[in-house]
CSV table of C-alpha atoms in Angstrom, one decimal:
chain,number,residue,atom,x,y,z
A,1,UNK,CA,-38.9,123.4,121.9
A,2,UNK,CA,-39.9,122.5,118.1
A,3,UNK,CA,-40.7,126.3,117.5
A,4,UNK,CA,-37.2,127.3,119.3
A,5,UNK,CA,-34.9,125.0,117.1
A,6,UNK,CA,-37.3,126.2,113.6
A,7,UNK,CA,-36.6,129.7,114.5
A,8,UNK,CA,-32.2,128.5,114.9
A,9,UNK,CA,-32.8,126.8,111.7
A,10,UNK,CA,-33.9,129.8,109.9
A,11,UNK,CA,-31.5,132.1,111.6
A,12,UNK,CA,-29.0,130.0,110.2
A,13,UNK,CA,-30.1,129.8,106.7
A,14,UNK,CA,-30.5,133.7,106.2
A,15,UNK,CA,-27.2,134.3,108.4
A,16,UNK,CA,-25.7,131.6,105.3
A,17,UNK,CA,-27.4,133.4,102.4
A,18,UNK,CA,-26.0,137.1,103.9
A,19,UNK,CA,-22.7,135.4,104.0
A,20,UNK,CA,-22.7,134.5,100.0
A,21,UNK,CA,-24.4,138.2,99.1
A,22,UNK,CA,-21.6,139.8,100.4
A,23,UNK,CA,-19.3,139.1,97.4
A,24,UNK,CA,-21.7,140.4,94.9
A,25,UNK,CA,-22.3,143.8,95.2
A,26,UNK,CA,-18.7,145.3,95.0
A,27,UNK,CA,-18.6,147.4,91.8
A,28,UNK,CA,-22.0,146.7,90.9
A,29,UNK,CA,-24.4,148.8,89.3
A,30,UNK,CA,-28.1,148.0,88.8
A,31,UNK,CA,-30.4,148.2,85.5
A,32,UNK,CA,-32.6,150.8,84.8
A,33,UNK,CA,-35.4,147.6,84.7
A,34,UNK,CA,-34.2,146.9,88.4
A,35,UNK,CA,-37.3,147.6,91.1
A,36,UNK,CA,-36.5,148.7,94.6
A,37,UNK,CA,-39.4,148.0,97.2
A,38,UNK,CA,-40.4,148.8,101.2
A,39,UNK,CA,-41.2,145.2,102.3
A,40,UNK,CA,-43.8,145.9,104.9
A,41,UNK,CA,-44.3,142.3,107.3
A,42,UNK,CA,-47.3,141.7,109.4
A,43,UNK,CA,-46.8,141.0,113.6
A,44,UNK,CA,-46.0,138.0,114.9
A,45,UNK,CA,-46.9,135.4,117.8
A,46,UNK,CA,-43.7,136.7,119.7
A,47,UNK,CA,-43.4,139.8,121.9
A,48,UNK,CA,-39.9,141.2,119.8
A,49,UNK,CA,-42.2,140.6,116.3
A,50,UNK,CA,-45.5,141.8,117.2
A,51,UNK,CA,-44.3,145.6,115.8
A,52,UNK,CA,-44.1,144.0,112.6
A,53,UNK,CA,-41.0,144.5,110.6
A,54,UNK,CA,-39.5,146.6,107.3
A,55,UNK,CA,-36.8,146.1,104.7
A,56,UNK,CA,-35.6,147.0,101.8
A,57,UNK,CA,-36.0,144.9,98.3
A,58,UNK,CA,-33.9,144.8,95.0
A,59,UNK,CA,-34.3,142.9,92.3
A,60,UNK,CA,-32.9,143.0,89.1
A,61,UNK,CA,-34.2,140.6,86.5
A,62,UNK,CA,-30.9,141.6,84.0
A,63,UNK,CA,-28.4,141.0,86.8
A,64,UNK,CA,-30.7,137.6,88.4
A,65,UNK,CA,-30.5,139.2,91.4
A,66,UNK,CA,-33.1,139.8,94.4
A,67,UNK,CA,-32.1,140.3,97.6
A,68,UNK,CA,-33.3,142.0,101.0
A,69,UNK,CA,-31.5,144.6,102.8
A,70,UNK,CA,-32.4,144.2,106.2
A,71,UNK,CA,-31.6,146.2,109.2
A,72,UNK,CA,-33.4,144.5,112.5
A,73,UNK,CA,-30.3,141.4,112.5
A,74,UNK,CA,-27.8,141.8,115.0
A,75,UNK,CA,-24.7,138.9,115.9
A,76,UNK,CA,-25.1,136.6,118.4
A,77,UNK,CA,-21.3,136.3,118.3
A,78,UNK,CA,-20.3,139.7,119.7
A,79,UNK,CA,-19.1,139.6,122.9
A,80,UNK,CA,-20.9,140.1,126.1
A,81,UNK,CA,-24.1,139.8,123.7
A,82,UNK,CA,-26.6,139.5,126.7
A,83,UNK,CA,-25.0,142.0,128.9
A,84,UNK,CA,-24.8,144.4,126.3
A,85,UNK,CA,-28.6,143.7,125.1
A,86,UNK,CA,-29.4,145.1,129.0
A,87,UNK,CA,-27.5,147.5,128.9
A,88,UNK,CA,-29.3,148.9,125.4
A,89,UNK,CA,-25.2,148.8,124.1
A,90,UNK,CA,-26.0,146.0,121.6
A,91,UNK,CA,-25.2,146.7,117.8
A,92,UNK,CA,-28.0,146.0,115.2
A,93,UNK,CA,-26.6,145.8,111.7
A,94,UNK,CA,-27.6,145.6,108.5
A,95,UNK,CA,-27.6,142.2,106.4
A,96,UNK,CA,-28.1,140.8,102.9
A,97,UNK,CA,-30.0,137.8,102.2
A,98,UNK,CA,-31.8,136.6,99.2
A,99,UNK,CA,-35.7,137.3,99.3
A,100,UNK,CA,-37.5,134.6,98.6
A,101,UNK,CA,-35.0,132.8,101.9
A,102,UNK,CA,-36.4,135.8,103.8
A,103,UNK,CA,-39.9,135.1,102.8
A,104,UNK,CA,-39.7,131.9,103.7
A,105,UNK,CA,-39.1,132.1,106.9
A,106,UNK,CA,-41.9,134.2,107.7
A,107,UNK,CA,-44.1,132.1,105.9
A,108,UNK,CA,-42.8,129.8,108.4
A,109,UNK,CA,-44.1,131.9,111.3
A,110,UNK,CA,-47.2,132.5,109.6
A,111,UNK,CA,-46.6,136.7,109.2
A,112,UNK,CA,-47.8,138.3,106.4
A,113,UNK,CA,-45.3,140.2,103.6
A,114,UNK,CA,-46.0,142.7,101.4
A,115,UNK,CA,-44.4,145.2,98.9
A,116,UNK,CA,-44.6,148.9,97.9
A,117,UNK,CA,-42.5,149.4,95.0
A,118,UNK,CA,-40.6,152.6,95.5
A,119,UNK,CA,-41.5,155.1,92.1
A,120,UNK,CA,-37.7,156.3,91.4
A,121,UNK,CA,-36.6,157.1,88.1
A,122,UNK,CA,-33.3,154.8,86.7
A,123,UNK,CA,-30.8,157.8,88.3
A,124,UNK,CA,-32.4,157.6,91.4
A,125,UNK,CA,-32.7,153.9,91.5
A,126,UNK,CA,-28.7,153.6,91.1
A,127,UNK,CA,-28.2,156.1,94.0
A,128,UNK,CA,-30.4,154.7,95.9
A,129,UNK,CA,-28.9,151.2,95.4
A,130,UNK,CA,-24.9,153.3,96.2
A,131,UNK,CA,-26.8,154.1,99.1
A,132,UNK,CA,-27.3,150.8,100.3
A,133,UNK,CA,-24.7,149.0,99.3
A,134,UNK,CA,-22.2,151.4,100.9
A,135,UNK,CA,-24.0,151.4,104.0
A,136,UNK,CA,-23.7,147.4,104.0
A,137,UNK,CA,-20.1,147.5,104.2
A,138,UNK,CA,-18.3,146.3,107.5
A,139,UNK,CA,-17.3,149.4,108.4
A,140,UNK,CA,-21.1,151.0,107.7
A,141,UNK,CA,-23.3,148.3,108.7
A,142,UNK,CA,-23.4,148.6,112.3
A,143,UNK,CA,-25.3,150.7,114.9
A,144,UNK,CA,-26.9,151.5,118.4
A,145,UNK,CA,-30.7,150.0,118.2
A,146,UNK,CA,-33.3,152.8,119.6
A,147,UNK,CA,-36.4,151.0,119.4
A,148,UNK,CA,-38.6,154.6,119.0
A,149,UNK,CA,-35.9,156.3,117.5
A,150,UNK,CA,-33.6,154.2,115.1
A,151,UNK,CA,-34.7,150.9,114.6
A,152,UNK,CA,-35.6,148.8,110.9
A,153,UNK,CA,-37.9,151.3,110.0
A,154,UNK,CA,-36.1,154.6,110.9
A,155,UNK,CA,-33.4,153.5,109.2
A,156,UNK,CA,-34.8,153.2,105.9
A,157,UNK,CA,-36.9,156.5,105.9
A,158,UNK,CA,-33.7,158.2,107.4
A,159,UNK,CA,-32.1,156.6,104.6
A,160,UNK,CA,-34.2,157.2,101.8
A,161,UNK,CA,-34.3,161.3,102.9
A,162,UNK,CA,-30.5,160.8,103.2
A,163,UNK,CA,-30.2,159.7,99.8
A,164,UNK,CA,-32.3,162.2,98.3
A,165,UNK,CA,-32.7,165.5,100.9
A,166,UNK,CA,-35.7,168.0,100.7
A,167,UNK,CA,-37.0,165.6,97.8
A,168,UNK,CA,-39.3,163.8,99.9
A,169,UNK,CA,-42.5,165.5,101.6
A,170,UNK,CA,-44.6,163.4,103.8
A,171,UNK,CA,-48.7,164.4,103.8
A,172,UNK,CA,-49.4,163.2,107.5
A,173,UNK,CA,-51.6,165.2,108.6
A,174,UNK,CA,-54.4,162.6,108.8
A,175,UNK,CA,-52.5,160.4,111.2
A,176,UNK,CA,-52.3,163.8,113.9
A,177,UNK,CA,-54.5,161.3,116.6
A,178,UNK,CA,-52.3,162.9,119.4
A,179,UNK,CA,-51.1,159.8,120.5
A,180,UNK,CA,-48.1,158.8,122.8
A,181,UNK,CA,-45.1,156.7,121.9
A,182,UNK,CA,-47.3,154.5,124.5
A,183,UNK,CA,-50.5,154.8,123.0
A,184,UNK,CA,-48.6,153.8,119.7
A,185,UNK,CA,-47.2,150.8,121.0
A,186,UNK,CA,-50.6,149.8,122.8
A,187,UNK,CA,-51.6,149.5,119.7
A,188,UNK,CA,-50.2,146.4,119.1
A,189,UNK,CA,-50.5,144.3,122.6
A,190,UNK,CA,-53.8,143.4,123.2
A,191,UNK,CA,-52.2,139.6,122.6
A,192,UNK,CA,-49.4,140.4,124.9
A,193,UNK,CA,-51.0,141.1,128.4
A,194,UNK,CA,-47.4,140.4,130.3
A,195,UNK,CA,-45.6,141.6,127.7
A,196,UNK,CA,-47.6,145.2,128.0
A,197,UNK,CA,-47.5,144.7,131.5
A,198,UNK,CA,-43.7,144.4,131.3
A,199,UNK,CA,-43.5,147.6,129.1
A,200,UNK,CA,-45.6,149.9,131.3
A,201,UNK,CA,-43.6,149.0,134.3
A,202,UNK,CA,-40.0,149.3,132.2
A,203,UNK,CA,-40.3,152.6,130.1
A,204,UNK,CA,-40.9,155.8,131.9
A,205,UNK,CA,-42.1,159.1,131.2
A,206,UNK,CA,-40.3,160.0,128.3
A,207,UNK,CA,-42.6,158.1,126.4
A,208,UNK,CA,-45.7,159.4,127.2
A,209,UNK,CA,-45.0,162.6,125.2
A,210,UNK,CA,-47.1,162.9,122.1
A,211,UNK,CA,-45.8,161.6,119.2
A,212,UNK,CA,-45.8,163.8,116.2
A,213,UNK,CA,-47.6,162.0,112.8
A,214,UNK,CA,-43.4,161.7,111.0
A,215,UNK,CA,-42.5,160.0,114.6
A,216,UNK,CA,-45.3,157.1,113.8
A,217,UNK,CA,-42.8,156.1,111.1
A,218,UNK,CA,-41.0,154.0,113.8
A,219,UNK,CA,-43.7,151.3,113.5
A,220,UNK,CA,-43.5,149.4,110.7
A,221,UNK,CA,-47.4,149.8,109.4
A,222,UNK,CA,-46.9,154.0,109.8
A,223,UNK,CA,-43.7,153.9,107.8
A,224,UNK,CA,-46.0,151.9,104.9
A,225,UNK,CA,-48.6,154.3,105.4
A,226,UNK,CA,-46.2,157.2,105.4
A,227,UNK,CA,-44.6,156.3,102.1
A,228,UNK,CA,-48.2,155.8,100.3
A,229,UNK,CA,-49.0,159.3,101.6
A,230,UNK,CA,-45.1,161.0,100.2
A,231,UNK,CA,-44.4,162.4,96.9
A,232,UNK,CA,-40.5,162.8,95.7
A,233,UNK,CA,-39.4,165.1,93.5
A,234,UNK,CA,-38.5,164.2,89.8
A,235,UNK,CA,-37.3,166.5,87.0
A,236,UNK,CA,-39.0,169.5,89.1
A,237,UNK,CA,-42.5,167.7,89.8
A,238,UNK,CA,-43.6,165.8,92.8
A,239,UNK,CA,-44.8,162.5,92.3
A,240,UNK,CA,-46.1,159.5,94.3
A,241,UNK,CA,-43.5,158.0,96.3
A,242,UNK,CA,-44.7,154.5,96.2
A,243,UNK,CA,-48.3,152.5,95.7
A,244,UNK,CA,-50.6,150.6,97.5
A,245,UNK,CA,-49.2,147.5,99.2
A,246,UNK,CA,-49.2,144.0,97.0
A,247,UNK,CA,-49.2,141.4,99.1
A,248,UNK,CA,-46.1,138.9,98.5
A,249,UNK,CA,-47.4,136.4,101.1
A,250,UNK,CA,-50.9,136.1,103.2
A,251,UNK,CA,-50.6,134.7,106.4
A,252,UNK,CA,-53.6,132.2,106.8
A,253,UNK,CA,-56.1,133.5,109.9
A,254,UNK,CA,-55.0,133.3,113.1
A,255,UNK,CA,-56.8,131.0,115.4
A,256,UNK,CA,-58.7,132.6,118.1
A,257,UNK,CA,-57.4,132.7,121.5
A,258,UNK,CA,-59.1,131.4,124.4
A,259,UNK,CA,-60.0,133.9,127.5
A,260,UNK,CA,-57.5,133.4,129.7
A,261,UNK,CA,-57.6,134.6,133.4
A,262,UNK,CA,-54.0,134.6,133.7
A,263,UNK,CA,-53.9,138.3,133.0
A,264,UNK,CA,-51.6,141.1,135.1
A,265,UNK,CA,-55.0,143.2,135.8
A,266,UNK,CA,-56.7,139.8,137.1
A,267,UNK,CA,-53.6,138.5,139.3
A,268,UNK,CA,-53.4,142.1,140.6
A,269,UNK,CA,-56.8,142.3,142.0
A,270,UNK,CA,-56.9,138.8,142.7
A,271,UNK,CA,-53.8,139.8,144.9
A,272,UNK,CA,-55.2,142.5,146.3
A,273,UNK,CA,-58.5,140.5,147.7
A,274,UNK,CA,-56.3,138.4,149.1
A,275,UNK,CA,-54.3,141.3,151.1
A,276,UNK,CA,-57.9,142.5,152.3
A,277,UNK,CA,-58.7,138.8,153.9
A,278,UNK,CA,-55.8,138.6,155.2
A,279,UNK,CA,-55.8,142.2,156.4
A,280,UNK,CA,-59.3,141.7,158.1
A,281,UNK,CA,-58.1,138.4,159.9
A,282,UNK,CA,-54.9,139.6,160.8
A,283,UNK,CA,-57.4,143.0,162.7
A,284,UNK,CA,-60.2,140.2,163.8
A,285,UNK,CA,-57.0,137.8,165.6
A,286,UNK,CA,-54.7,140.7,166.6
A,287,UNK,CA,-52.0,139.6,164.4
A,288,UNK,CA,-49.9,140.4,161.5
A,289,UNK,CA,-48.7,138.1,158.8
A,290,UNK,CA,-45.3,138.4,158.4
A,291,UNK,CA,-44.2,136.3,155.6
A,292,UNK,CA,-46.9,137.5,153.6
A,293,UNK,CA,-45.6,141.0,154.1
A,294,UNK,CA,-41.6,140.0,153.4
A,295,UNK,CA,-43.2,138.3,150.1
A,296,UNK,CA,-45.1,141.5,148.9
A,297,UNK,CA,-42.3,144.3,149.9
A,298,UNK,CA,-39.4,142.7,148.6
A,299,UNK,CA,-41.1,141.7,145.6
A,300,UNK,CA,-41.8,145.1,145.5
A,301,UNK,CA,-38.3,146.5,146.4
A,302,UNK,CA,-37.0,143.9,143.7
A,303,UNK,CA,-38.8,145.4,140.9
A,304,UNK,CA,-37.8,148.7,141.9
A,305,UNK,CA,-34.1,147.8,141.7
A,306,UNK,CA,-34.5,146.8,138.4
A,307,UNK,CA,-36.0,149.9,136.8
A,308,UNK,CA,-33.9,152.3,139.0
A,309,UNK,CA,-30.7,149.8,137.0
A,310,UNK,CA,-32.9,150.2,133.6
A,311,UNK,CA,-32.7,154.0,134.3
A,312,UNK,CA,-28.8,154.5,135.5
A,313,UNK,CA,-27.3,151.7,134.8
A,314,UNK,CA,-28.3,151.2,130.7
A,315,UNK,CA,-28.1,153.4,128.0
A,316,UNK,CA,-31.9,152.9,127.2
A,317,UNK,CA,-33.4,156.6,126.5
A,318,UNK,CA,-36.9,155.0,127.2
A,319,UNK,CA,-36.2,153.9,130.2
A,320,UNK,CA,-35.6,157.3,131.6
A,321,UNK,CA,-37.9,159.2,134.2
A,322,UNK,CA,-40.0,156.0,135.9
A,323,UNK,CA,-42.7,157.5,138.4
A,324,UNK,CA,-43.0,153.8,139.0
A,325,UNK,CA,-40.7,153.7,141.4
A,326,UNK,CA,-43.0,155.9,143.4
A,327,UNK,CA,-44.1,152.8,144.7
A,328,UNK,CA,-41.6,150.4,143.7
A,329,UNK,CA,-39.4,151.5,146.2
A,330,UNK,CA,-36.0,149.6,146.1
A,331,UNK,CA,-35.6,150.1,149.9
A,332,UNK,CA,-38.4,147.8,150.3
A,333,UNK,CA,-35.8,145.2,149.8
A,334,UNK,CA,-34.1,146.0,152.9
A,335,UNK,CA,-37.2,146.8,155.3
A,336,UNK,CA,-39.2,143.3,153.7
A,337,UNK,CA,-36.5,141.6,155.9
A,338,UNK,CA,-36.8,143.1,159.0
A,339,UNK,CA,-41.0,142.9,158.4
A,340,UNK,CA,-40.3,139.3,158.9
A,341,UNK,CA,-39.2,139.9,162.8
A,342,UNK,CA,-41.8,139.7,165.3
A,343,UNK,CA,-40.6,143.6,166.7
A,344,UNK,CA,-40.0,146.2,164.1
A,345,UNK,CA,-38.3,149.0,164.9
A,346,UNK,CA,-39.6,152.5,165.0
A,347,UNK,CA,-38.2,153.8,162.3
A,348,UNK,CA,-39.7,150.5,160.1
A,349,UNK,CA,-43.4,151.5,161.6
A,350,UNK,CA,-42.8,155.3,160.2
A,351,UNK,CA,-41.1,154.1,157.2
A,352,UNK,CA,-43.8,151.5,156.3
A,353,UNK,CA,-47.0,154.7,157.2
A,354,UNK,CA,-45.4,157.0,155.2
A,355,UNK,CA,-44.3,154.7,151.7
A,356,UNK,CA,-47.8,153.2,152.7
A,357,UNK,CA,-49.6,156.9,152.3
A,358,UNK,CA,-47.4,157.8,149.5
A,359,UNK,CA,-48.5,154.5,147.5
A,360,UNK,CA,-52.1,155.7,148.4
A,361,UNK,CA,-52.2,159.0,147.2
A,362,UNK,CA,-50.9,158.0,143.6
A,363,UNK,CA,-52.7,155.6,142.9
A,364,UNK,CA,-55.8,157.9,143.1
A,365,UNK,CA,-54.3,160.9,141.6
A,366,UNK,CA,-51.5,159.0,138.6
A,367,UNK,CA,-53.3,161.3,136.2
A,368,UNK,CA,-51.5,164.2,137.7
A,369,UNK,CA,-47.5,162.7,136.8
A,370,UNK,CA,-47.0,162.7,133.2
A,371,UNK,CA,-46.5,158.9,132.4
A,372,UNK,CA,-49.9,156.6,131.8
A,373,UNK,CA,-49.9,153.7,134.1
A,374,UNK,CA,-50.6,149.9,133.4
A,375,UNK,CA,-54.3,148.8,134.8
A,376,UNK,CA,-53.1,146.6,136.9
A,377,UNK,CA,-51.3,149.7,139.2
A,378,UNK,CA,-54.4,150.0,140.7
A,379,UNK,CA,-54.7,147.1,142.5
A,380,UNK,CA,-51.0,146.5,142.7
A,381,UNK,CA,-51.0,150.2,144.8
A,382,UNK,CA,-54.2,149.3,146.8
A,383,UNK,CA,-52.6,146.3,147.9
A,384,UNK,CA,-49.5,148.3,149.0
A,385,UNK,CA,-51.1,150.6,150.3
A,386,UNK,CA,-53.7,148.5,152.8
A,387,UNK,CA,-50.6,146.4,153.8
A,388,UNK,CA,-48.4,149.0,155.0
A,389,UNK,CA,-50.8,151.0,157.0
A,390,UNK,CA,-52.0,148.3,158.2
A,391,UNK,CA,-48.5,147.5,159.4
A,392,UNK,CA,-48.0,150.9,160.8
A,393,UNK,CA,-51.2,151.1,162.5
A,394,UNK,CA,-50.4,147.7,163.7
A,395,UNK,CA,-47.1,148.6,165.4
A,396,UNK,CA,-48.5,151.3,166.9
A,397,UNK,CA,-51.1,149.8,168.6
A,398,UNK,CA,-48.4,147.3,170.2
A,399,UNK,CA,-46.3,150.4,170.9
A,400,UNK,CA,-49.0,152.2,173.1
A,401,UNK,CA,-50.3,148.6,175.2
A,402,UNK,CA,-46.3,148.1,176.1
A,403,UNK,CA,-46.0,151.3,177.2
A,404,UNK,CA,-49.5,151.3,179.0
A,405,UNK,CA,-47.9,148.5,180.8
């Protein structure tokens, strides 16, 4: 609860500094001594900062000015805020605030900040700063969030090349490690099991195609490493787009998490040795466990609803193409009732042998469909798997002794 109201607090204190920024860049123009920066900031504890973050700096010792341009803010005010966050509808924007405010608060959350300062000549640095300043206006400021695609990085690169086309060349070929918007992302959430988890059962195919080196750019530490590695052009001659980063503010070591078996991958196979006792004492006592099967399917059929509403119902583009609902099936919702009832119905039997065989056969051959599954699949499908045939086989037996008799 103290880390909740600390993170209001300062959400309150930049949203007041944007306010009093506004005012003071209409009609202004920068001095040559002025020095524009990337601001590069390290990850953080929580799932939405452990990308890291960028943003723009200017400061202008003539004018006593330095400020932050900062595109990753967006207004808790609009309406339907939470329904259109879903629905991927929700407007980022870009704010103002004063930067040493802004490094305070990550300071705050113990993230690292550093700055590459951008190596434009005085013209540039004044078109540069039009640029931005025009694009802060009410009317410019807002826009549709694509976390792979145009996010607090993009934005900047896109508008840096918009500012100054064909003057910027990017030497990436280094970063060619033909890895996946996934793979990219992985990256990053080795101290996020769930939140990984969550991702890999969310996003579907469409982001399992390889990246390409000038697509990294939508992480924060790839757009700092792009700019080191670019050269823009200056009176006919290509020079060095920025330097090395300085660092503004060192975040002070980490401590060092304990192991924790409260992982996805462990529950899931914890879950699945469960399903195999209670398979082999539901065969040994002739029974079936019904509420443990109406817990397991509809939690199944529940997830399934959710990314078949992620895919149609949203405008997320990453959400697109989920083989997870291969086994997610949203009609297990339905059926997860009636497995409940002592007699199933036919049609439940042949329904639950062939989802059941389905479930089976990809989670031994995933590697065929183009989309990388979470480790914990595995067990998650065995489990799924060993239930429903063992369901179907179950019925059946019960099927031929009644008509024996």
């Amino acid at each position: 609860m103290k880390g909740f109201f600390k993170k209001i607090s300062l959400f309150l204190l930049l949203l007041f500094f944007a306010v009093q920024a506004k005012a003071q860049f209409e009609g202004l123009s920068i001095s040559p001594e002025a020095k524009i920066s990337l601001i590069t900031c390290s990850s953080g504890d929580d799932l939405y900062a452990v990308f890291g973050h960028s943003a723009v700096r200017v400061q202008d010792p003539s004018l006593g000015m330095d400020v932050i341009f900062n595109y990753g803010t967006f207004d808790f005010n609009e309406p339907n805020f939470y329904l259109k966050f879903a629905r991927g509808k929700l407007n980022y924007k870009l704010s103002a605030a004063h930067f040493q405010d802004f490094v305070y608060s990550y300071a705050q959350d113990n993230r690292s900040v550093f700055e590459q300062e951008l190596n434009l000549t005085p013209e540039q640095k004044q078109k540069y700063w039009l640029f931005l300043t025009n694009n802060y206006l009410p009317a410019n400021r807002f826009y549709l969030y694509d976390f792979f695609f145009d996010n607090c990085a993009t934005r900047i690169r896109d508008g840096l090349e918009a500012t100054f086309p064909d003057q910027i060349k990017y030497n990436l070929d280094y970063l060619d490690k033909n890895y996946s918007f996934r793979n990219l992302i992985d990256l990053y959430l080795p101290p996020q099991p769930w939140g990984d988890f969550g991702i890999d059962l969310a996003l579907g195919a469409r982001i399992d195609r390889e990246a390409t080196p000038y697509e990294y750019m939508f992480l924060p530490d790839y757009l700092s490493e792009g700019f080191e590695n670019a050269t823009i052009t200056q009176n006919g001659q290509a020079v060095q787009l920025t330097g090395k980063q300085v660092p503004v503010f060192v975040q002070e070591p980490p401590t060092e998490q304990p192991f924790s078996l409260f992982t996805p991958t462990i529950l899931c196979w914890i879950l699945f040795i469960v399903a195999a006792v209670v398979t082999f004492l539901n065969f040994k006592k002739g029974s079936r466990s019904r509420t443990f099967d109406f817990i397991l399917f509809f939690a199944a059929g529940l997830l399934g609803i959710v990314m078949l509403l992620l895919w149609f119902a949203t405008d997320h583009q990453a959400t697109a193409y989920n083989f997870n609902l291969l086994w997610a099936i949203p009609t297990h919702v339905v059926v997860a009732f009636l497995l409940g009832k002592k007699v199933l119905p036919t049609w439940v039997r042949k329904y639950m042998a062939i989802t059941g065989l389905v479930t089976g056969i990809l989670t031994i051959s995933w590697w065929l469909i183009p989309q990388e599954p979470h480790a914990a699949f595995i067990p998650l499908g065995l489990t799924l798997f060993l239930r429903a045939e063992y369901i179907a086989w179950f019925e059946k037996k019960k099927e031929l002794v009644t008509a024996k008799a």
